[in-house]
mmCIF file of C-alpha atoms and ligand atoms in Angstrom:
data_model
loop_
_atom_site.group_PDB
_atom_site.id
_atom_site.type_symbol
_atom_site.label_atom_id
_atom_site.label_comp_id
_atom_site.label_asym_id
_atom_site.label_seq_id
_atom_site.Cartn_x
_atom_site.Cartn_y
_atom_site.Cartn_z
ATOM 1 C CA UNK A 1 -99.249 93.149 -35.242
ATOM 2 C CA UNK A 2 -97.044 90.356 -36.383
ATOM 3 C CA UNK A 3 -94.064 92.743 -36.937
ATOM 4 C CA UNK A 4 -94.672 94.371 -33.622
ATOM 5 C CA UNK A 5 -94.456 90.978 -31.977
ATOM 6 C CA UNK A 6 -91.212 90.263 -33.650
ATOM 7 C CA UNK A 7 -89.860 93.717 -32.895
ATOM 8 C CA UNK A 8 -90.414 93.004 -29.219
ATOM 9 C CA UNK A 9 -88.910 89.519 -29.482
ATOM 10 C CA UNK A 10 -85.930 90.948 -31.383
ATOM 11 C CA UNK A 11 -85.473 93.619 -28.711
ATOM 12 C CA UNK A 12 -85.429 91.144 -25.847
ATOM 13 C CA UNK A 13 -83.074 88.941 -27.771
ATOM 14 C CA UNK A 14 -80.649 91.752 -28.455
ATOM 15 C CA UNK A 15 -80.529 92.506 -24.738
ATOM 16 C CA UNK A 16 -78.942 89.072 -24.176
ATOM 17 C CA UNK A 17 -75.126 89.392 -24.133
ATOM 18 C CA UNK A 18 -73.391 87.358 -26.917
ATOM 19 C CA UNK A 19 -71.006 84.835 -25.271
ATOM 20 C CA UNK A 20 -68.391 82.845 -27.083
ATOM 21 C CA UNK A 21 -70.423 79.705 -26.455
ATOM 22 C CA UNK A 22 -73.496 81.175 -28.056
ATOM 23 C CA UNK A 23 -71.606 82.313 -31.127
ATOM 24 C CA UNK A 24 -69.920 78.926 -31.481
ATOM 25 C CA UNK A 25 -73.277 77.094 -31.142
ATOM 26 C CA UNK A 26 -74.781 79.406 -33.805
ATOM 27 C CA UNK A 27 -71.857 78.755 -36.179
ATOM 28 C CA UNK A 28 -72.224 75.019 -35.594
ATOM 29 C CA UNK A 29 -75.890 75.206 -36.748
ATOM 30 C CA UNK A 30 -74.780 77.135 -39.850
ATOM 31 C CA UNK A 31 -72.005 74.524 -40.539
ATOM 32 C CA UNK A 32 -74.570 71.790 -40.194
ATOM 33 C CA UNK A 33 -76.686 73.493 -42.830
ATOM 34 C CA UNK A 34 -79.563 74.190 -40.489
ATOM 35 C CA UNK A 35 -81.833 77.004 -41.477
ATOM 36 C CA UNK A 36 -81.972 79.980 -39.027
ATOM 37 C CA UNK A 37 -85.585 81.054 -38.438
ATOM 38 C CA UNK A 38 -86.983 84.366 -37.387
ATOM 39 C CA UNK A 39 -87.482 83.526 -33.707
ATOM 40 C CA UNK A 40 -84.172 81.780 -33.319
ATOM 41 C CA UNK A 41 -81.289 83.373 -31.477
ATOM 42 C CA UNK A 42 -78.831 84.953 -33.851
ATOM 43 C CA UNK A 43 -75.751 87.171 -33.352
ATOM 44 C CA UNK A 44 -76.586 90.880 -33.811
ATOM 45 C CA UNK A 45 -74.146 91.273 -36.628
ATOM 46 C CA UNK A 46 -75.789 88.391 -38.581
ATOM 47 C CA UNK A 47 -79.182 90.051 -38.144
ATOM 48 C CA UNK A 48 -77.808 93.483 -39.243
ATOM 49 C CA UNK A 49 -76.075 91.999 -42.314
ATOM 50 C CA UNK A 50 -79.360 90.387 -43.321
ATOM 51 C CA UNK A 51 -81.331 93.454 -42.860
ATOM 52 C CA UNK A 52 -78.787 95.404 -44.957
ATOM 53 C CA UNK A 53 -78.673 92.854 -47.822
ATOM 54 C CA UNK A 54 -82.372 91.893 -47.938
ATOM 55 C CA UNK A 55 -83.524 95.481 -47.730
ATOM 56 C CA UNK A 56 -81.090 96.583 -50.427
ATOM 57 C CA UNK A 57 -82.259 93.704 -52.576
ATOM 58 C CA UNK A 58 -85.967 94.846 -52.000
ATOM 59 C CA UNK A 59 -85.099 98.395 -52.779
ATOM 60 C CA UNK A 60 -83.475 97.255 -56.031
ATOM 61 C CA UNK A 61 -86.526 95.346 -57.170
ATOM 62 C CA UNK A 62 -88.789 98.407 -56.516
ATOM 63 C CA UNK A 63 -86.357 100.954 -58.101
ATOM 64 C CA UNK A 64 -85.792 98.434 -60.888
ATOM 65 C CA UNK A 65 -89.393 98.932 -62.016
ATOM 66 C CA UNK A 66 -88.610 102.350 -63.300
ATOM 67 C CA UNK A 67 -86.178 101.814 -66.187
ATOM 68 C CA UNK A 68 -88.557 99.132 -67.570
ATOM 69 C CA UNK A 69 -91.769 101.017 -66.720
ATOM 70 C CA UNK A 70 -90.314 103.742 -68.923
ATOM 71 C CA UNK A 71 -91.079 101.536 -72.014
ATOM 72 C CA UNK A 72 -94.567 100.303 -71.082
ATOM 73 C CA UNK A 73 -96.398 102.929 -73.159
ATOM 74 C CA UNK A 74 -93.963 102.545 -76.036
ATOM 75 C CA UNK A 75 -93.557 98.716 -76.340
ATOM 76 C CA UNK A 76 -93.781 97.826 -80.043
ATOM 77 C CA UNK A 77 -96.883 95.607 -79.891
ATOM 78 C CA UNK A 78 -99.729 94.719 -77.527
ATOM 79 C CA UNK A 79 -98.134 91.412 -76.856
ATOM 80 C CA UNK A 80 -94.775 93.007 -75.877
ATOM 81 C CA UNK A 81 -96.620 95.516 -73.697
ATOM 82 C CA UNK A 82 -98.541 92.705 -71.897
ATOM 83 C CA UNK A 83 -95.363 90.813 -71.253
ATOM 84 C CA UNK A 84 -93.476 93.822 -69.983
ATOM 85 C CA UNK A 85 -96.348 94.853 -67.757
ATOM 86 C CA UNK A 86 -96.354 91.401 -66.191
ATOM 87 C CA UNK A 87 -92.549 91.533 -65.679
ATOM 88 C CA UNK A 88 -92.721 94.952 -64.005
ATOM 89 C CA UNK A 89 -95.468 93.645 -61.752
ATOM 90 C CA UNK A 90 -93.355 90.705 -60.887
ATOM 91 C CA UNK A 91 -90.554 93.052 -59.683
ATOM 92 C CA UNK A 92 -93.034 94.767 -57.370
ATOM 93 C CA UNK A 93 -93.972 91.371 -55.978
ATOM 94 C CA UNK A 94 -90.323 90.547 -55.417
ATOM 95 C CA UNK A 95 -89.870 93.738 -53.519
ATOM 96 C CA UNK A 96 -92.820 92.884 -51.299
ATOM 97 C CA UNK A 97 -91.662 89.355 -50.478
ATOM 98 C CA UNK A 98 -88.219 90.775 -49.620
ATOM 99 C CA UNK A 99 -89.511 93.569 -47.442
ATOM 100 C CA UNK A 100 -91.568 90.898 -45.589
ATOM 101 C CA UNK A 101 -88.499 88.749 -45.180
ATOM 102 C CA UNK A 102 -86.502 91.711 -43.789
ATOM 103 C CA UNK A 103 -89.447 92.587 -41.435
ATOM 104 C CA UNK A 104 -89.049 89.127 -39.774
ATOM 105 C CA UNK A 105 -85.701 90.405 -38.509
ATOM 106 C CA UNK A 106 -87.461 92.972 -36.381
ATOM 107 C CA UNK A 107 -87.337 96.092 -38.493
ATOM 108 C CA UNK A 108 -90.385 97.931 -39.764
ATOM 109 C CA UNK A 109 -91.340 98.594 -43.455
ATOM 110 C CA UNK A 110 -91.519 102.291 -42.753
ATOM 111 C CA UNK A 111 -87.981 102.349 -41.429
ATOM 112 C CA UNK A 112 -86.675 100.419 -44.508
ATOM 113 C CA UNK A 113 -88.562 102.650 -47.045
ATOM 114 C CA UNK A 114 -87.448 105.745 -45.070
ATOM 115 C CA UNK A 115 -83.741 104.725 -45.475
ATOM 116 C CA UNK A 116 -84.279 104.298 -49.186
ATOM 117 C CA UNK A 117 -85.936 107.649 -49.566
ATOM 118 C CA UNK A 118 -83.358 109.520 -47.525
ATOM 119 C CA UNK A 119 -80.566 107.997 -49.587
ATOM 120 C CA UNK A 120 -79.118 106.147 -46.617
ATOM 121 C CA UNK A 121 -79.764 102.696 -48.012
ATOM 122 C CA UNK A 122 -78.248 101.474 -51.299
ATOM 123 C CA UNK A 123 -79.968 99.750 -54.172
ATOM 124 C CA UNK A 124 -78.341 98.044 -57.125
ATOM 125 C CA UNK A 125 -76.066 100.320 -59.213
ATOM 126 C CA UNK A 126 -77.559 98.985 -62.417
ATOM 127 C CA UNK A 127 -80.816 100.798 -61.999
ATOM 128 C CA UNK A 128 -79.095 104.157 -62.271
ATOM 129 C CA UNK A 129 -78.593 103.798 -66.001
ATOM 130 C CA UNK A 130 -81.178 104.987 -68.584
ATOM 131 C CA UNK A 131 -83.185 102.808 -70.975
ATOM 132 C CA UNK A 132 -82.771 104.683 -74.269
ATOM 133 C CA UNK A 133 -84.250 102.340 -76.777
ATOM 134 C CA UNK A 134 -86.557 99.364 -76.985
ATOM 135 C CA UNK A 135 -83.458 97.129 -77.303
ATOM 136 C CA UNK A 136 -82.531 98.214 -73.854
ATOM 137 C CA UNK A 137 -85.558 96.316 -72.583
ATOM 138 C CA UNK A 138 -84.162 93.242 -74.285
ATOM 139 C CA UNK A 139 -80.672 93.904 -72.794
ATOM 140 C CA UNK A 140 -82.027 94.493 -69.343
ATOM 141 C CA UNK A 141 -83.938 91.185 -69.320
ATOM 142 C CA UNK A 142 -81.047 89.283 -70.886
ATOM 143 C CA UNK A 143 -78.129 90.813 -68.937
ATOM 144 C CA UNK A 144 -79.570 92.353 -65.799
ATOM 145 C CA UNK A 145 -81.998 89.468 -65.035
ATOM 146 C CA UNK A 146 -79.314 87.086 -66.161
ATOM 147 C CA UNK A 147 -76.899 88.516 -63.672
ATOM 148 C CA UNK A 148 -79.650 88.535 -61.002
ATOM 149 C CA UNK A 149 -80.313 84.794 -61.473
ATOM 150 C CA UNK A 150 -76.624 83.981 -61.277
ATOM 151 C CA UNK A 151 -76.415 85.852 -58.012
ATOM 152 C CA UNK A 152 -79.847 84.821 -56.653
ATOM 153 C CA UNK A 153 -80.026 81.032 -57.249
ATOM 154 C CA UNK A 154 -77.388 80.457 -54.594
ATOM 155 C CA UNK A 155 -79.484 82.655 -52.243
ATOM 156 C CA UNK A 156 -82.131 79.977 -52.335
ATOM 157 C CA UNK A 157 -79.685 78.030 -50.137
ATOM 158 C CA UNK A 158 -79.011 81.081 -47.853
ATOM 159 C CA UNK A 159 -78.850 80.120 -44.127
ATOM 160 C CA UNK A 160 -81.754 82.455 -43.216
ATOM 161 C CA UNK A 161 -84.920 80.545 -43.845
ATOM 162 C CA UNK A 162 -87.391 83.408 -44.742
ATOM 163 C CA UNK A 163 -84.813 84.904 -47.277
ATOM 164 C CA UNK A 164 -83.951 81.531 -48.800
ATOM 165 C CA UNK A 165 -87.720 80.670 -49.270
ATOM 166 C CA UNK A 166 -88.553 84.045 -50.729
ATOM 167 C CA UNK A 167 -85.791 83.564 -53.269
ATOM 168 C CA UNK A 168 -87.284 80.299 -54.694
ATOM 169 C CA UNK A 169 -90.207 82.054 -56.325
ATOM 170 C CA UNK A 170 -88.206 85.085 -57.248
ATOM 171 C CA UNK A 171 -85.729 82.922 -59.149
ATOM 172 C CA UNK A 172 -88.415 81.147 -61.077
ATOM 173 C CA UNK A 173 -89.778 84.456 -62.277
ATOM 174 C CA UNK A 174 -86.347 85.889 -62.927
ATOM 175 C CA UNK A 175 -85.715 83.005 -65.157
ATOM 176 C CA UNK A 176 -88.766 83.838 -67.282
ATOM 177 C CA UNK A 177 -87.640 87.485 -67.357
ATOM 178 C CA UNK A 178 -84.224 86.452 -68.659
ATOM 179 C CA UNK A 179 -85.670 84.483 -71.431
ATOM 180 C CA UNK A 180 -88.038 87.221 -72.514
ATOM 181 C CA UNK A 181 -85.063 89.635 -72.678
ATOM 182 C CA UNK A 182 -83.007 87.165 -74.748
ATOM 183 C CA UNK A 183 -85.974 86.607 -77.032
ATOM 184 C CA UNK A 184 -86.350 90.371 -77.687
ATOM 185 C CA UNK A 185 -82.561 90.513 -78.484
ATOM 186 C CA UNK A 186 -82.875 87.498 -80.817
ATOM 187 C CA UNK A 187 -85.810 89.032 -82.681
ATOM 188 C CA UNK A 188 -83.900 92.262 -83.085
ATOM 189 C CA UNK A 189 -80.690 90.466 -84.200
ATOM 190 C CA UNK A 190 -82.672 88.526 -86.840
ATOM 191 C CA UNK A 191 -84.410 91.699 -87.971
ATOM 192 C CA UNK A 192 -83.216 94.632 -90.123
ATOM 193 C CA UNK A 193 -79.652 96.008 -89.987
ATOM 194 C CA UNK A 194 -81.035 98.927 -88.028
ATOM 195 C CA UNK A 195 -82.614 96.631 -85.450
ATOM 196 C CA UNK A 196 -79.477 94.594 -85.050
ATOM 197 C CA UNK A 197 -77.485 97.837 -84.558
ATOM 198 C CA UNK A 198 -79.960 98.771 -81.857
ATOM 199 C CA UNK A 199 -79.257 95.433 -80.105
ATOM 200 C CA UNK A 200 -75.460 95.889 -80.392
ATOM 201 C CA UNK A 201 -75.733 99.408 -79.005
ATOM 202 C CA UNK A 202 -77.790 98.081 -76.038
ATOM 203 C CA UNK A 203 -75.252 95.397 -75.337
ATOM 204 C CA UNK A 204 -72.362 97.911 -75.596
ATOM 205 C CA UNK A 205 -73.991 100.124 -73.049
ATOM 206 C CA UNK A 206 -75.261 97.464 -70.582
ATOM 207 C CA UNK A 207 -72.359 95.082 -70.522
ATOM 208 C CA UNK A 208 -69.962 96.763 -68.038
ATOM 209 C CA UNK A 209 -72.747 98.043 -65.644
ATOM 210 C CA UNK A 210 -74.108 94.382 -65.560
ATOM 211 C CA UNK A 211 -70.626 93.101 -64.540
ATOM 212 C CA UNK A 212 -70.667 95.720 -61.786
ATOM 213 C CA UNK A 213 -73.871 94.257 -60.356
ATOM 214 C CA UNK A 214 -71.829 91.524 -58.686
ATOM 215 C CA UNK A 215 -70.150 94.047 -56.508
ATOM 216 C CA UNK A 216 -66.416 94.934 -55.923
ATOM 217 C CA UNK A 217 -63.623 92.440 -56.507
ATOM 218 C CA UNK A 218 -63.195 89.923 -53.683
ATOM 219 C CA UNK A 219 -60.109 91.700 -52.413
ATOM 220 C CA UNK A 220 -62.254 94.866 -51.953
ATOM 221 C CA UNK A 221 -65.470 93.287 -50.711
ATOM 222 C CA UNK A 222 -65.758 94.147 -47.062
ATOM 223 C CA UNK A 223 -68.662 91.837 -46.325
ATOM 224 C CA UNK A 224 -67.922 88.705 -48.311
ATOM 225 C CA UNK A 225 -65.732 86.776 -45.935
ATOM 226 C CA UNK A 226 -68.180 86.956 -42.995
ATOM 227 C CA UNK A 227 -71.223 86.453 -45.272
ATOM 228 C CA UNK A 228 -69.617 83.299 -46.749
ATOM 229 C CA UNK A 229 -68.811 82.031 -43.244
ATOM 230 C CA UNK A 230 -72.482 82.547 -42.291
ATOM 231 C CA UNK A 231 -73.598 80.895 -45.600
ATOM 232 C CA UNK A 232 -75.576 83.959 -46.499
ATOM 233 C CA UNK A 233 -73.389 84.172 -49.609
ATOM 234 C CA UNK A 234 -72.458 80.803 -51.143
ATOM 235 C CA UNK A 235 -70.084 82.242 -53.813
ATOM 236 C CA UNK A 236 -67.952 85.316 -53.882
ATOM 237 C CA UNK A 237 -68.518 88.315 -56.086
ATOM 238 C CA UNK A 238 -65.768 87.363 -58.488
ATOM 239 C CA UNK A 239 -66.928 83.738 -58.703
ATOM 240 C CA UNK A 240 -70.405 84.743 -59.718
ATOM 241 C CA UNK A 241 -69.180 87.408 -62.134
ATOM 242 C CA UNK A 242 -66.914 84.716 -63.811
ATOM 243 C CA UNK A 243 -69.820 82.303 -64.195
ATOM 244 C CA UNK A 244 -71.935 85.137 -65.656
ATOM 245 C CA UNK A 245 -69.249 86.071 -68.231
ATOM 246 C CA UNK A 246 -68.719 82.426 -69.299
ATOM 247 C CA UNK A 247 -72.435 81.857 -69.925
ATOM 248 C CA UNK A 248 -73.263 85.248 -71.477
ATOM 249 C CA UNK A 249 -70.396 85.529 -73.919
ATOM 250 C CA UNK A 250 -71.589 82.402 -75.621
ATOM 251 C CA UNK A 251 -75.128 83.810 -75.816
ATOM 252 C CA UNK A 252 -73.791 87.047 -77.406
ATOM 253 C CA UNK A 253 -71.952 84.873 -80.013
ATOM 254 C CA UNK A 254 -75.273 83.101 -80.785
ATOM 255 C CA UNK A 255 -76.986 86.464 -81.245
ATOM 256 C CA UNK A 256 -74.059 87.629 -83.455
ATOM 257 C CA UNK A 257 -73.227 90.754 -81.545
ATOM 258 C CA UNK A 258 -70.012 91.711 -79.825
ATOM 259 C CA UNK A 259 -69.156 92.121 -76.167
ATOM 260 C CA UNK A 260 -67.444 95.543 -75.878
ATOM 261 C CA UNK A 261 -64.206 94.254 -74.300
ATOM 262 C CA UNK A 262 -60.976 94.113 -76.367
ATOM 263 C CA UNK A 263 -59.339 92.037 -73.681
ATOM 264 C CA UNK A 264 -61.992 89.274 -73.709
ATOM 265 C CA UNK A 265 -60.693 85.859 -74.671
ATOM 266 C CA UNK A 266 -61.287 82.208 -73.917
ATOM 267 C CA UNK A 267 -58.456 80.728 -71.884
ATOM 268 C CA UNK A 268 -58.164 77.000 -72.852
ATOM 269 C CA UNK A 269 -56.082 76.125 -69.845
ATOM 270 C CA UNK A 270 -58.671 77.336 -67.232
ATOM 271 C CA UNK A 271 -61.788 76.782 -69.377
ATOM 272 C CA UNK A 272 -62.912 80.353 -68.571
ATOM 273 C CA UNK A 273 -63.068 83.650 -70.292
ATOM 274 C CA UNK A 274 -60.638 86.204 -69.141
ATOM 275 C CA UNK A 275 -61.933 89.774 -69.357
ATOM 276 C CA UNK A 276 -60.786 93.429 -69.065
ATOM 277 C CA UNK A 277 -60.738 95.669 -66.014
ATOM 278 C CA UNK A 278 -63.958 97.052 -64.784
ATOM 279 C CA UNK A 279 -64.134 100.840 -64.372
ATOM 280 C CA UNK A 280 -64.316 100.811 -60.540
ATOM 281 C CA UNK A 281 -64.337 104.569 -60.359
ATOM 282 C CA UNK A 282 -67.583 104.567 -62.325
ATOM 283 C CA UNK A 283 -69.011 102.005 -59.944
ATOM 284 C CA UNK A 284 -68.042 103.993 -56.881
ATOM 285 C CA UNK A 285 -69.549 107.160 -58.348
ATOM 286 C CA UNK A 286 -72.885 105.389 -59.101
ATOM 287 C CA UNK A 287 -73.176 103.904 -55.616
ATOM 288 C CA UNK A 288 -72.222 107.233 -54.065
ATOM 289 C CA UNK A 289 -75.344 108.665 -55.739
ATOM 290 C CA UNK A 290 -73.731 110.344 -58.742
ATOM 291 C CA UNK A 291 -74.778 107.934 -61.616
ATOM 292 C CA UNK A 292 -76.652 109.110 -64.672
ATOM 293 C CA UNK A 293 -80.185 108.567 -63.161
ATOM 294 C CA UNK A 294 -79.752 108.388 -59.358
ATOM 295 C CA UNK A 295 -81.498 111.656 -58.627
ATOM 296 C CA UNK A 296 -84.333 110.947 -60.988
ATOM 297 C CA UNK A 297 -84.907 107.478 -59.589
ATOM 298 C CA UNK A 298 -85.205 108.669 -55.998
ATOM 299 C CA UNK A 299 -87.406 111.637 -56.892
ATOM 300 C CA UNK A 300 -89.814 109.361 -58.779
ATOM 301 C CA UNK A 301 -89.940 106.914 -55.890
ATOM 302 C CA UNK A 302 -90.554 109.766 -53.385
ATOM 303 C CA UNK A 303 -93.424 111.093 -55.595
ATOM 304 C CA UNK A 304 -94.959 107.556 -55.859
ATOM 305 C CA UNK A 305 -94.633 107.240 -52.082
ATOM 306 C CA UNK A 306 -96.347 110.548 -51.506
ATOM 307 C CA UNK A 307 -99.140 109.700 -54.006
ATOM 308 C CA UNK A 308 -99.729 106.437 -52.192
ATOM 309 C CA UNK A 309 -100.156 108.027 -48.761
ATOM 310 C CA UNK A 310 -103.978 107.787 -48.962
ATOM 311 C CA UNK A 311 -103.761 104.030 -49.614
ATOM 312 C CA UNK A 312 -101.639 103.531 -46.515
ATOM 313 C CA UNK A 313 -104.032 105.673 -44.465
ATOM 314 C CA UNK A 314 -107.081 103.735 -45.748
ATOM 315 C CA UNK A 315 -105.461 100.417 -45.055
ATOM 316 C CA UNK A 316 -104.632 101.648 -41.487
ATOM 317 C CA UNK A 317 -108.131 102.909 -40.915
ATOM 318 C CA UNK A 318 -109.509 99.588 -42.062
ATOM 319 C CA UNK A 319 -107.158 97.626 -39.816
ATOM 320 C CA UNK A 320 -108.079 99.776 -36.830
ATOM 321 C CA UNK A 321 -111.818 99.274 -37.530
ATOM 322 C CA UNK A 322 -111.322 95.521 -37.750
ATOM 323 C CA UNK A 323 -109.284 95.426 -34.550
ATOM 324 C CA UNK A 324 -111.978 97.510 -32.688
ATOM 325 C CA UNK A 325 -114.734 95.115 -34.008
ATOM 326 C CA UNK A 326 -112.741 92.110 -32.877
ATOM 327 C CA UNK A 327 -112.177 93.643 -29.439
ATOM 328 C CA UNK A 328 -115.876 94.487 -28.999
HETATM 329 N N1 BYC B 401 -74.800 98.133 -56.376
HETATM 330 O O1 BYC B 401 -68.860 93.879 -49.431
HETATM 331 P P1 BYC B 401 -69.665 93.869 -50.638
HETATM 332 C C1 BYC B 401 -82.623 92.528 -59.610
HETATM 333 C C2 BYC B 401 -72.215 97.728 -52.029
HETATM 334 S S1 BYC B 401 -82.305 93.269 -58.138
HETATM 335 C C3 BYC B 401 -74.869 98.995 -55.243
HETATM 336 O O2 BYC B 401 -69.214 92.925 -51.715
HETATM 337 P P2 BYC B 401 -72.073 92.316 -50.097
HETATM 338 C C4 BYC B 401 -83.584 92.985 -60.486
HETATM 339 C C5 BYC B 401 -72.536 96.801 -50.873
HETATM 340 O O3 BYC B 401 -73.908 96.850 -50.521
HETATM 341 C C6 BYC B 401 -80.541 93.218 -58.018
HETATM 342 N N2 BYC B 401 -74.178 98.691 -54.155
HETATM 343 O O4 BYC B 401 -71.132 93.611 -50.216
HETATM 344 C C7 BYC B 401 -84.534 93.895 -60.101
HETATM 345 C C8 BYC B 401 -71.622 97.308 -49.823
HETATM 346 O O5 BYC B 401 -72.074 98.575 -49.314
HETATM 347 P P3 BYC B 401 -72.711 98.732 -47.820
HETATM 348 C C9 BYC B 401 -80.086 93.279 -56.624
HETATM 349 C C10 BYC B 401 -73.371 97.579 -54.229
HETATM 350 O O6 BYC B 401 -73.391 92.679 -49.575
HETATM 351 C C11 BYC B 401 -85.537 94.347 -60.981
HETATM 352 C C12 BYC B 401 -70.360 97.634 -50.584
HETATM 353 O O7 BYC B 401 -70.764 97.818 -51.868
HETATM 354 N N3 BYC B 401 -79.556 92.065 -56.165
HETATM 355 O O8 BYC B 401 -81.812 91.709 -59.862
HETATM 356 O O9 BYC B 401 -71.281 91.208 -49.452
HETATM 357 C C13 BYC B 401 -85.364 94.026 -62.377
HETATM 358 C C14 BYC B 401 -69.352 96.568 -50.509
HETATM 359 O O10 BYC B 401 -69.705 95.366 -51.233
HETATM 360 C C15 BYC B 401 -73.275 96.798 -55.301
HETATM 361 C C16 BYC B 401 -79.268 91.846 -54.836
HETATM 362 O O11 BYC B 401 -79.469 92.786 -54.036
HETATM 363 C C17 BYC B 401 -74.045 97.085 -56.384
HETATM 364 N N4 BYC B 401 -74.020 96.394 -57.553
HETATM 365 O O12 BYC B 401 -72.272 91.900 -51.663
HETATM 366 C C18 BYC B 401 -84.406 93.185 -62.732
HETATM 367 C C19 BYC B 401 -78.829 90.446 -54.443
HETATM 368 N N5 BYC B 401 -72.438 95.761 -55.050
HETATM 369 O O13 BYC B 401 -73.924 97.886 -47.793
HETATM 370 C C20 BYC B 401 -83.499 92.659 -61.921
HETATM 371 C C21 BYC B 401 -78.549 90.333 -52.987
HETATM 372 C C22 BYC B 401 -71.948 96.005 -53.814
HETATM 373 O O14 BYC B 401 -71.728 98.220 -46.800
HETATM 374 N N6 BYC B 401 -77.291 90.963 -52.635
HETATM 375 N N7 BYC B 401 -72.444 97.123 -53.321
HETATM 376 O O15 BYC B 401 -73.053 100.194 -47.682
HETATM 377 C C23 BYC B 401 -76.142 90.421 -52.768
HETATM 378 O O16 BYC B 401 -75.890 89.325 -53.227
HETATM 379 C C24 BYC B 401 -74.951 91.204 -52.207
HETATM 380 O O17 BYC B 401 -75.454 92.230 -51.315
HETATM 381 C C25 BYC B 401 -74.025 91.846 -53.269
HETATM 382 C C26 BYC B 401 -72.880 92.664 -52.584
HETATM 383 C C27 BYC B 401 -73.357 90.764 -54.123
HETATM 384 C C28 BYC B 401 -74.874 92.820 -54.151
#
């Protein structure tokens, strides 16, 4: 009901022509750091950008459950299993908050999920890589959640209120996820030679895909300039990638394993690490649907969606019954 109401409000709003004065007044609100709320007037392009970004973010959380879910039955102890189960459930929760935030912009959940399942909507490139060993669960928590936090903490200050508020809780949980991943890596690195080799192998395979999570270089990023002006993004893709490298290289040193980049070095003059060229062709292939696991990820999501049809039908039947009772 709530969504339908917003759908209608959104439709009426979109019928109003956007004048230069309206756009200037909107930008003034953004510049004054006011939060934009669901029922406020907003330019159609701002609304579309948010729907694109928030829904891709939600899809990433939901698809991101798969590579980790793959290890739930094989976690090395009951404690590890319980922790991993809680983490995977957290990701489902993040997806749900984010779908709800996207719905406030006047789009339906069915439409968003339909776009994911048809392959129209993107989700993060990182989840198209396989988790081959238990150490990959450590590397995903450490690197993938680490990159996620770097990208998402600034989103808590995003100009769109519902997205910014959803991100506060997401970031708290991601922070726990990152630490559990680092702790798995630390345990492996302090274990046998074989365990340390597993940790090294996981870092070697996940390093470059993690850097790709931040998106194309700024010079190639088609949305960054406008999203920065609207304060949806607070830092550019390259700025966040640099922060991630600076923090993570030191953590790898502490673990005693090597970042797989022969060009990586600390630059005294800038105080930052310089690093090698990302394989952008690989990135483009993955986001075009041709990564190692794209097909399997979408097939599994489609099967889960089909298996859940009876739950949606039951919820709908219950809602209709309640509505009929309320009307009687
Ligand atoms: N993968 O102009 P750009 C998580 C696309 S969930 C795929 O720079 P923008 C987690 C981009 O969409 C992690 N596609 O775009 C979950 C655009 O294509 P379209 C997800 C990518 O939006 C479970 C085109 O490339 N996090 O952490 O300004 C377990 C040009 O890019 C990627 C979020 O979604 C990519 N890596 O900036 C553990 C955070 N990068 O849409 C962890 C929210 C770029 O025009 N999103 N593209 O067809 C953002 O912050 C921004 O959307 C991005 C991209 C920085 C990702």
